[in-house]
mmCIF file of C-alpha atoms and ligand atoms in Angstrom:
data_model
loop_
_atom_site.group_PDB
_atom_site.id
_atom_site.type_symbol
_atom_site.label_atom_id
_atom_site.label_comp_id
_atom_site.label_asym_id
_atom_site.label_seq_id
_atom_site.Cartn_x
_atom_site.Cartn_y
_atom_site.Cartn_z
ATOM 1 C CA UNK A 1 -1.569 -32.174 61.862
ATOM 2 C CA UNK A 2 -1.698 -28.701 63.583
ATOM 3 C CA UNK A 3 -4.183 -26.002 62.782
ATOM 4 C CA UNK A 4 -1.555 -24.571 60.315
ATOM 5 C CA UNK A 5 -1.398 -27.221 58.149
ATOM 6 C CA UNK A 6 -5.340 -27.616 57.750
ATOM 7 C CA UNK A 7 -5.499 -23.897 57.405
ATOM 8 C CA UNK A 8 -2.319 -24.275 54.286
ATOM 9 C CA UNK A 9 -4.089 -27.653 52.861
ATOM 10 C CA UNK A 10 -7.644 -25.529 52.692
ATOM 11 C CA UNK A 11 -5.620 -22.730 50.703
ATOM 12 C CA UNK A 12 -4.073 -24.537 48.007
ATOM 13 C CA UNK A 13 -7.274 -26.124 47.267
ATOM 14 C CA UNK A 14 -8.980 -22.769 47.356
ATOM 15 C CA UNK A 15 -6.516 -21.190 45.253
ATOM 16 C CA UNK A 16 -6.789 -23.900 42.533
ATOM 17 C CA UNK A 17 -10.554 -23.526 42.429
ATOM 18 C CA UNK A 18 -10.321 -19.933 42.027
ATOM 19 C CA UNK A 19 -7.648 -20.216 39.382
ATOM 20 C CA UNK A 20 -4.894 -18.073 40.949
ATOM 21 C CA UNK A 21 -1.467 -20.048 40.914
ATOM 22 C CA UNK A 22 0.711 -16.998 41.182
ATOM 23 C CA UNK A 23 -0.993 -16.700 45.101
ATOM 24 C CA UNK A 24 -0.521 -20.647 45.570
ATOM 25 C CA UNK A 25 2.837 -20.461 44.751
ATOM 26 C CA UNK A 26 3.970 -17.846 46.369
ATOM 27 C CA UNK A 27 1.854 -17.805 49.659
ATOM 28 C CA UNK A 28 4.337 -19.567 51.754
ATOM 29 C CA UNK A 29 6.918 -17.515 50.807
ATOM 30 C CA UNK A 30 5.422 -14.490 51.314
ATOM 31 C CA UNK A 31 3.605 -15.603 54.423
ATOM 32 C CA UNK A 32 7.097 -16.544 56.041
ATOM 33 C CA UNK A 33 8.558 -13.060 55.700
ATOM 34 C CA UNK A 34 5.283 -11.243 56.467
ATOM 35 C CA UNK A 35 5.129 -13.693 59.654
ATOM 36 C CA UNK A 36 8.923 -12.875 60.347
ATOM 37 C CA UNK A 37 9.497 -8.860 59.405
ATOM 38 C CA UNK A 38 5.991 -8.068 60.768
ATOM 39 C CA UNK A 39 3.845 -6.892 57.823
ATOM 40 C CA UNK A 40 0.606 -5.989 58.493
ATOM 41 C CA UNK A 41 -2.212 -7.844 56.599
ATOM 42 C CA UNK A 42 -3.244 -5.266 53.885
ATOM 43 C CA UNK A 43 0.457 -5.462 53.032
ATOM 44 C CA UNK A 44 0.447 -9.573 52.723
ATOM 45 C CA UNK A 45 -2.951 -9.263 50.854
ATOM 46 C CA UNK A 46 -1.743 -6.500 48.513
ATOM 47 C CA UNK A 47 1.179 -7.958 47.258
ATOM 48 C CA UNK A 48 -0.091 -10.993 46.644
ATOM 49 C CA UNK A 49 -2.413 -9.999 44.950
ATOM 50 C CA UNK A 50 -0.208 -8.040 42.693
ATOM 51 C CA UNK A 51 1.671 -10.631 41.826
ATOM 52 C CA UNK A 52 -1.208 -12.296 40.431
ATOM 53 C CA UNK A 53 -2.190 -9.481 38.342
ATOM 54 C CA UNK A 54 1.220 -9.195 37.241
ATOM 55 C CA UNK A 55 1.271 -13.148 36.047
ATOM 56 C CA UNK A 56 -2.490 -12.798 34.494
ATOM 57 C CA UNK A 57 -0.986 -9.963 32.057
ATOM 58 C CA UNK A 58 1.992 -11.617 31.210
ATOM 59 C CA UNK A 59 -0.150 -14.815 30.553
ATOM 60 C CA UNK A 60 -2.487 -13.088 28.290
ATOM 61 C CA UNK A 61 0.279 -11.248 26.374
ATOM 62 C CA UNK A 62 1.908 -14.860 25.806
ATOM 63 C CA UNK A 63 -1.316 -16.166 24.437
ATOM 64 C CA UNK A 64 -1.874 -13.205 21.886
ATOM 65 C CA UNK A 65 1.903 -14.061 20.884
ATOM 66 C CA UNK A 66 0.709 -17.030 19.838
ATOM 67 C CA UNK A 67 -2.281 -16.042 17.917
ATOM 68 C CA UNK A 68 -0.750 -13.865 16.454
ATOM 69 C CA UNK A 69 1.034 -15.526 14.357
ATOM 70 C CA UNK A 70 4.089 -13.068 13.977
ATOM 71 C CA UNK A 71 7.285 -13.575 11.775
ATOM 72 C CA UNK A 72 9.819 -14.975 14.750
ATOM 73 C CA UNK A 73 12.821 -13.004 15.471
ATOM 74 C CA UNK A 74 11.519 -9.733 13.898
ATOM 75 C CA UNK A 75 11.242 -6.529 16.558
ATOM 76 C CA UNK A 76 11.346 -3.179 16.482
ATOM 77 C CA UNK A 77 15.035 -3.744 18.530
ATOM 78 C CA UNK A 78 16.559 -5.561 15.588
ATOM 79 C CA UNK A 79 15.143 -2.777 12.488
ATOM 80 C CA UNK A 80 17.848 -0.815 11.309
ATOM 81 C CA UNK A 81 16.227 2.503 11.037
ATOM 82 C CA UNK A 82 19.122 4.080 9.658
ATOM 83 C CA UNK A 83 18.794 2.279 6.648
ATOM 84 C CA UNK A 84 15.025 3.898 6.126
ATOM 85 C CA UNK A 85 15.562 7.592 6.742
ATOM 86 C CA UNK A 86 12.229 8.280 5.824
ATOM 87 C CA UNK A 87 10.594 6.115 9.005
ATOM 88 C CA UNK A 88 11.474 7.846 12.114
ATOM 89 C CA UNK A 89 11.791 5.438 14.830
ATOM 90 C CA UNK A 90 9.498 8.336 17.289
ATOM 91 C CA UNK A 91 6.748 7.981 14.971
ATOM 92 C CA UNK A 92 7.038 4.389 15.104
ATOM 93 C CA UNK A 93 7.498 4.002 18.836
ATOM 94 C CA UNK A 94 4.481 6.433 18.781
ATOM 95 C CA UNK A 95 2.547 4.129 16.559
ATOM 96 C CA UNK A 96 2.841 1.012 19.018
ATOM 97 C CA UNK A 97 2.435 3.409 22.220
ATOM 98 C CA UNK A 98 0.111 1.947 24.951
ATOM 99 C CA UNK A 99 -2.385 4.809 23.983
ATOM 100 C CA UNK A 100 -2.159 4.132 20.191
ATOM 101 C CA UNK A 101 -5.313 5.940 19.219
ATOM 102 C CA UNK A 102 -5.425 5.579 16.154
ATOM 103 C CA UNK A 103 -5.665 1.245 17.051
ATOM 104 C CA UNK A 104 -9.062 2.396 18.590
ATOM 105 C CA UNK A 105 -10.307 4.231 15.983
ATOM 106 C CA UNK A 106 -9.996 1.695 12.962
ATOM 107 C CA UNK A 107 -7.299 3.793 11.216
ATOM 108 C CA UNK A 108 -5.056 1.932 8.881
ATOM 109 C CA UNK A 109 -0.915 1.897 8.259
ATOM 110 C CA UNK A 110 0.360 1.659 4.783
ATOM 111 C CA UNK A 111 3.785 0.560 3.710
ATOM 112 C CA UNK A 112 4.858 0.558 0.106
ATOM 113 C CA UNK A 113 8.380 -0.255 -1.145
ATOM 114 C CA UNK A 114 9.977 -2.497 -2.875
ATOM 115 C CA UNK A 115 10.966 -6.201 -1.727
ATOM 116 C CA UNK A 116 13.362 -6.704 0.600
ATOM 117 C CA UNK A 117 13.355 -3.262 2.414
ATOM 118 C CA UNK A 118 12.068 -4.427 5.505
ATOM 119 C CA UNK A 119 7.908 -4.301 5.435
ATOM 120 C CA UNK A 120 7.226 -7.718 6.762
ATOM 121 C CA UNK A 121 9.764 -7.169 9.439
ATOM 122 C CA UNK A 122 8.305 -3.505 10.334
ATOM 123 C CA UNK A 123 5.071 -4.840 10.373
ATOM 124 C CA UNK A 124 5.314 -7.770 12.313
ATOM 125 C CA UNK A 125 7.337 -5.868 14.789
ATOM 126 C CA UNK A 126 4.709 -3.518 14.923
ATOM 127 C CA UNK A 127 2.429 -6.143 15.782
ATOM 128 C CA UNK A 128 4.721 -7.749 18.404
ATOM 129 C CA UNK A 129 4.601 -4.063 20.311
ATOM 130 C CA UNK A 130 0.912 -3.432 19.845
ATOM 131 C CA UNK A 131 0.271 -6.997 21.636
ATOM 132 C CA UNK A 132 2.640 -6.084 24.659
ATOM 133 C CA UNK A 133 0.824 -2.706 24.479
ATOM 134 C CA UNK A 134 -2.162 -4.819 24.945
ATOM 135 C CA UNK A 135 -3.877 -4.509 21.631
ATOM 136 C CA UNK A 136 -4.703 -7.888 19.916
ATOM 137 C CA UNK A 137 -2.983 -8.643 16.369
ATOM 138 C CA UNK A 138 -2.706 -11.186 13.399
ATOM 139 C CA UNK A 139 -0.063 -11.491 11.132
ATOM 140 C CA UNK A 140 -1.167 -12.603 7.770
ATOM 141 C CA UNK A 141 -0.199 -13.180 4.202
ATOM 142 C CA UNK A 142 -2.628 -11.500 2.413
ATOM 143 C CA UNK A 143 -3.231 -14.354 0.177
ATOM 144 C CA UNK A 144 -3.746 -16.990 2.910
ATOM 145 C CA UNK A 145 -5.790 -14.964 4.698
ATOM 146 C CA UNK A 146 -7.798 -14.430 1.004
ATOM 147 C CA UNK A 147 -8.217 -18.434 0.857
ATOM 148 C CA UNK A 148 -9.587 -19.124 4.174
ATOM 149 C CA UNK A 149 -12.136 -16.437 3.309
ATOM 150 C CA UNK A 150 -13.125 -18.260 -0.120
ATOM 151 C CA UNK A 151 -13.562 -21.202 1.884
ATOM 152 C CA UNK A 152 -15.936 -19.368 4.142
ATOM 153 C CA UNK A 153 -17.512 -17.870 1.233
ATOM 154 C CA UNK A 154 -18.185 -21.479 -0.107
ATOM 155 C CA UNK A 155 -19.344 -22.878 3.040
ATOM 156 C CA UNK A 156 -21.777 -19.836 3.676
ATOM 157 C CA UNK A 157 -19.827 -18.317 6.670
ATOM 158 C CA UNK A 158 -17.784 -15.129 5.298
ATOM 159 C CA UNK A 159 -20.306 -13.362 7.893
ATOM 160 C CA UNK A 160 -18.934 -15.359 10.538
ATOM 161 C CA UNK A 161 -15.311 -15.396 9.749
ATOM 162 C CA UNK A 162 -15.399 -11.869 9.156
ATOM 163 C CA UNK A 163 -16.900 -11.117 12.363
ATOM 164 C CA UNK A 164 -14.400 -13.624 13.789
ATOM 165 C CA UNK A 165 -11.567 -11.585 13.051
ATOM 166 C CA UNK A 166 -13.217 -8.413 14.719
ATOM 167 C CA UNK A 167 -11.324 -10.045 17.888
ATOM 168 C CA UNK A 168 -7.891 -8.338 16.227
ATOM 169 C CA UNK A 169 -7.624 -4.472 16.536
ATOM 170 C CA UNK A 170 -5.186 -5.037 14.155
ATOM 171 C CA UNK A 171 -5.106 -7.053 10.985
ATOM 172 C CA UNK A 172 -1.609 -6.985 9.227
ATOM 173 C CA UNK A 173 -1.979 -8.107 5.487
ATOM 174 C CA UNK A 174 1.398 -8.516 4.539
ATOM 175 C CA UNK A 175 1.747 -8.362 0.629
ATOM 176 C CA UNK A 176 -1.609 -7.517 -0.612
ATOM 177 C CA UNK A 177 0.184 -7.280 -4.142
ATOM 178 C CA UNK A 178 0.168 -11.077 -4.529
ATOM 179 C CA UNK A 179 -3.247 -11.860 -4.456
ATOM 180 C CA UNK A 180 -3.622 -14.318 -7.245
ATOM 181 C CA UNK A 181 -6.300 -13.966 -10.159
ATOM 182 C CA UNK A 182 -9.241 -16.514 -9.492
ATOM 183 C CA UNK A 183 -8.770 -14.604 -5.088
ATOM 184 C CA UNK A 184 -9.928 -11.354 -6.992
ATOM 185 C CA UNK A 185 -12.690 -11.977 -8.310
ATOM 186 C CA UNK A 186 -14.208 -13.202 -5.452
ATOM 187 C CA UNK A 187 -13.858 -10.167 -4.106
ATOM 188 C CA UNK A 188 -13.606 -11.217 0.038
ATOM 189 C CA UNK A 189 -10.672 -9.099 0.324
ATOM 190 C CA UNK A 190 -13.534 -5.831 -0.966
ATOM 191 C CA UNK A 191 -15.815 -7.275 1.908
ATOM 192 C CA UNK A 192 -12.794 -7.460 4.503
ATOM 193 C CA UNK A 193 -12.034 -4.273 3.940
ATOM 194 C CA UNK A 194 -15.636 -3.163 4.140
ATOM 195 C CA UNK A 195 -16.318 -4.532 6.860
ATOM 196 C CA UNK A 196 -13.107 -3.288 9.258
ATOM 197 C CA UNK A 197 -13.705 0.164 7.316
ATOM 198 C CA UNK A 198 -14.112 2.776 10.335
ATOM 199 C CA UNK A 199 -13.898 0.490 13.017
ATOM 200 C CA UNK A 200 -10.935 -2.121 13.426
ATOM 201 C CA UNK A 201 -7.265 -1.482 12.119
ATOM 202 C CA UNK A 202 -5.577 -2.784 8.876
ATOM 203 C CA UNK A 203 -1.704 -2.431 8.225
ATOM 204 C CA UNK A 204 -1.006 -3.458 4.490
ATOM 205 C CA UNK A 205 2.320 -3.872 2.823
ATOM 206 C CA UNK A 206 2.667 -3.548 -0.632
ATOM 207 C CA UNK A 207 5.594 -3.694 -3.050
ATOM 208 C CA UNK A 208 3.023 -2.057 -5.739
ATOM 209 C CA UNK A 209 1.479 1.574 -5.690
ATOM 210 C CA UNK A 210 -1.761 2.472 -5.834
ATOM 211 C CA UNK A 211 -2.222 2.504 -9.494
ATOM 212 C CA UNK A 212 -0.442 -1.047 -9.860
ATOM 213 C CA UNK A 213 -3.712 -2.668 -7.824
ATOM 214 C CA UNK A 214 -6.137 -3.352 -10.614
ATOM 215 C CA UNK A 215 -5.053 -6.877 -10.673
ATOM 216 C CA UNK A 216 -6.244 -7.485 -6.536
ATOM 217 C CA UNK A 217 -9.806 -6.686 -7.232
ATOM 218 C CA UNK A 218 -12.349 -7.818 -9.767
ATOM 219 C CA UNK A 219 -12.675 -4.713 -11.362
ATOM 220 C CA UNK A 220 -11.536 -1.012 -11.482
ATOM 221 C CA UNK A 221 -14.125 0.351 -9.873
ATOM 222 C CA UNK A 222 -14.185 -2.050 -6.606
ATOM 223 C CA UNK A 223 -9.969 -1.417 -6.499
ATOM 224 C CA UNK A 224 -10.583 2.597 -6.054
ATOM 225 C CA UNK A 225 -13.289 1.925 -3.570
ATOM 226 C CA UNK A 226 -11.034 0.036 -1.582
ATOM 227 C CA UNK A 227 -8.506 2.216 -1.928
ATOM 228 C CA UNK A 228 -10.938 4.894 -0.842
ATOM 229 C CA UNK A 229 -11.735 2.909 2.273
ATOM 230 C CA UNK A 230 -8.327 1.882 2.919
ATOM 231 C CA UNK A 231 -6.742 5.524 2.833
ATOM 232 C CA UNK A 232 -9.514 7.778 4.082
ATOM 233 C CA UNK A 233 -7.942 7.308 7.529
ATOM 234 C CA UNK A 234 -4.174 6.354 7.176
ATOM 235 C CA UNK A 235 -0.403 6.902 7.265
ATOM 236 C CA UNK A 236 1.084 5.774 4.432
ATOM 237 C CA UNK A 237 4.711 4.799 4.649
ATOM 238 C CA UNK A 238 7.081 4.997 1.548
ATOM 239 C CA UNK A 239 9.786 2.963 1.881
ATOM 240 C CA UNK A 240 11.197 3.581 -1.132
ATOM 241 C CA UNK A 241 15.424 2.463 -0.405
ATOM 242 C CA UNK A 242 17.625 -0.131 -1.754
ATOM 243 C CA UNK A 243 16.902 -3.776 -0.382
ATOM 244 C CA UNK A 244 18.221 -4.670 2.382
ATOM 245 C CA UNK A 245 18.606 -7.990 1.943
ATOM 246 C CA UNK A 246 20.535 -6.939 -1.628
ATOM 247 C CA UNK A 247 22.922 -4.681 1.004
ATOM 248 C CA UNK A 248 24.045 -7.044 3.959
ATOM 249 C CA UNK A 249 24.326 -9.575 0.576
ATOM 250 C CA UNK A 250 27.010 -6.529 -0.489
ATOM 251 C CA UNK A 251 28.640 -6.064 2.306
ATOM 252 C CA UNK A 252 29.213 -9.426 3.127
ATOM 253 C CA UNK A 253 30.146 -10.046 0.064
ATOM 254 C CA UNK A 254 33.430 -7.565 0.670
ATOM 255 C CA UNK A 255 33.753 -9.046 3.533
ATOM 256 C CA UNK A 256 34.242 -12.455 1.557
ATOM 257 C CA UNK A 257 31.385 -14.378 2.682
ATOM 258 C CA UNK A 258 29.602 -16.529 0.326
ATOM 259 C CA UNK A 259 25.854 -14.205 -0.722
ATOM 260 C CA UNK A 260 24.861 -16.477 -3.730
ATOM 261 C CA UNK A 261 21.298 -17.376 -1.245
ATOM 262 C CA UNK A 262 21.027 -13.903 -0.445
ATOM 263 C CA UNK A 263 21.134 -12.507 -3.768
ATOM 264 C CA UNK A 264 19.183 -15.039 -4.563
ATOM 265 C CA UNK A 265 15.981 -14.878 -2.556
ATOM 266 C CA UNK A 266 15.459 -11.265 -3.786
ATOM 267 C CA UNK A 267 13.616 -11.864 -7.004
ATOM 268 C CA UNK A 268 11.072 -14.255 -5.443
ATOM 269 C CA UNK A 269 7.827 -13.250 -4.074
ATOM 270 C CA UNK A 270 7.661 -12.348 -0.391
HETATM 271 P P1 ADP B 301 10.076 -6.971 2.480
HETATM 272 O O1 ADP B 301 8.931 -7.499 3.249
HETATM 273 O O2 ADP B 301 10.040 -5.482 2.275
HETATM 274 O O3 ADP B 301 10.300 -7.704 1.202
HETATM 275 P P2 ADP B 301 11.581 -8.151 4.639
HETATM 276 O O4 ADP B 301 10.951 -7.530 5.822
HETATM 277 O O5 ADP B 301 11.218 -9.551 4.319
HETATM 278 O O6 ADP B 301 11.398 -7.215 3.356
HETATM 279 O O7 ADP B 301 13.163 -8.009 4.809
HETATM 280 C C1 ADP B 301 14.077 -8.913 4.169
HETATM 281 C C2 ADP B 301 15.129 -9.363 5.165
HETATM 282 O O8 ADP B 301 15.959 -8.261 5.536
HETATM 283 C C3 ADP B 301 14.534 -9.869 6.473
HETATM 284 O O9 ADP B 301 15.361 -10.889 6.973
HETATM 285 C C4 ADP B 301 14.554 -8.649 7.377
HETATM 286 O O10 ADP B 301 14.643 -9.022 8.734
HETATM 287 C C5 ADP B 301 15.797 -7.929 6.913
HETATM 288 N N1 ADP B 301 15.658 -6.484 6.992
HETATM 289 C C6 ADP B 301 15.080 -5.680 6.092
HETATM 290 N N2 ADP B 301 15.155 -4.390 6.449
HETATM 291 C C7 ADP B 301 15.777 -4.386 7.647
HETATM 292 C C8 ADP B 301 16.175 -3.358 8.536
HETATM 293 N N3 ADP B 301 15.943 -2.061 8.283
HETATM 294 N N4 ADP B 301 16.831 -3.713 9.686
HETATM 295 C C9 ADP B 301 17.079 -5.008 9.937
HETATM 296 N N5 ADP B 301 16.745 -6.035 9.123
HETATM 297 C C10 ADP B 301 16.103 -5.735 7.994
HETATM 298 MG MG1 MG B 302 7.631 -9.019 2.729
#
């Protein structure tokens, strides 16, 4: 064994221990060419240790993929913006931007329209660009999310669950409309709210307005201080078109293609 191969056998070791496997596997690599094309040192060391940066972020983005719990297949890339004139794809690019102040801030995103123009697909993509922004999300139905909180309610650890989702600058409730009776009038959804009020993000679709919200809350007076809370800092997106879902079923319709599913799936809940 030459002085080499200790020196290589030490390394790997090293490396593991200090958890950097982008550096173990590329050393050799790297040390060839630096040995052959002359690179000083810093240069080696430098690169290296870029590349390990480089695999740390993409790592970390991977595993907030995962938490999040986003709809699969739904990005920015595949929304049709044409078919919401009132969205300008700026704003939303804006929105998502790496400097997305208003993430910071606690500010929250609205969407209203009807079903099937696209909100759970905006709003997931959103999501998906805030995380490779670097911003931590989680994709939720609103009434899931609602009956884990009951449960923590019950077992005397709303406090804690709440504060557990303080992790998430952003909190996407998707379809706060369909919160069922016996979730209102527990009211955790009022103490969500509360509690993220002024400090960490919400984005909310609804297919309801405002006024239509009585039903989500245990009384009137609890809906219009959430809806205080909710709207004091907010953009508020109307997407008020024809479904989309009801359009590609047209089209492909004249195109002769069977639409009977499509059609169908429009009058159920999403
Ligand atoms: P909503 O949440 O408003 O009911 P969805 O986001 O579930 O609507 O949209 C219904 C279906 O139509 C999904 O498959 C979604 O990907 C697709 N869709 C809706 N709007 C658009 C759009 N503007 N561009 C591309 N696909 C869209
Ligand atoms: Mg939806």
């Amino acid at each position: 064994m030459t002085s080499s191969d200790i020196d290589a056998a030490r390394l790997t070791l090293a490396l593991n221990e200090l958890r950097l496997p982008a550096i173990k596997a590329l050393w050799p690599r790297f040390a060839e060419q630096a040995d052959k094309e002359g690179w000083r040192a810093a240069r080696l060391l430098s690169a290296l240790v870029e590349h390990e940066l480089a695999e740390r972020d993409r790592r970390r983005i991977e595993r907030h993929i995962g938490q999040a719990r986003l709809l699969p297949g739904k990005t920015l890339d595949t929304f049709d913006f044409t078919s919401v004139p009132m969205l300008s794809k700026a704003h939303i690019n804006a929105i998502t931007a790496g400097d997305s102040s208003w993430v910071g801030k606690g500010d929250n995103i609205l969407l209203f329209g009807p079903p099937g123009v696209g909100k759970s697909h905006l709003s997931s993509a959103i999501g998906l660009a805030l995380i490779e922004n670097g911003y931590r999300v989680l994709f939720t139905r609103t009434t899931d999310l609602v009956q884990k909180l009951q449960q923590a309610r019950r077992d005397l650890a709303l406090e804690s669950a709440l504060a557990k989702l303080d992790k998430f600058d952003l909190l996407i409730l998707d379809d706060i409309a369909y919160v069922t009776k016996d979730q209102a009038e527990t009211s955790v959804l009022f103490e969500l709210i509360s509690a993220r009020y002024e400090r960490r993000s919400m984005l909310i679709t609804a297919n309801q307005p405002f006024g239509a919200w009585n039903t989500i809350f245990p009384d009137p007076a609890m809906t219009l201080a959430a809806v205080d809370r909710l709207v004091h800092h907010a953009t508020i997106f109307e997407m008020n078109v024809e479904s989309y879902r009801r359009k590609a079923a047209q089209m492909a319709k004249g195109s002769g293609r069977t639409t009977k599913t499509a059609t169908a799936s429009d009058n159920n809940a999403d």
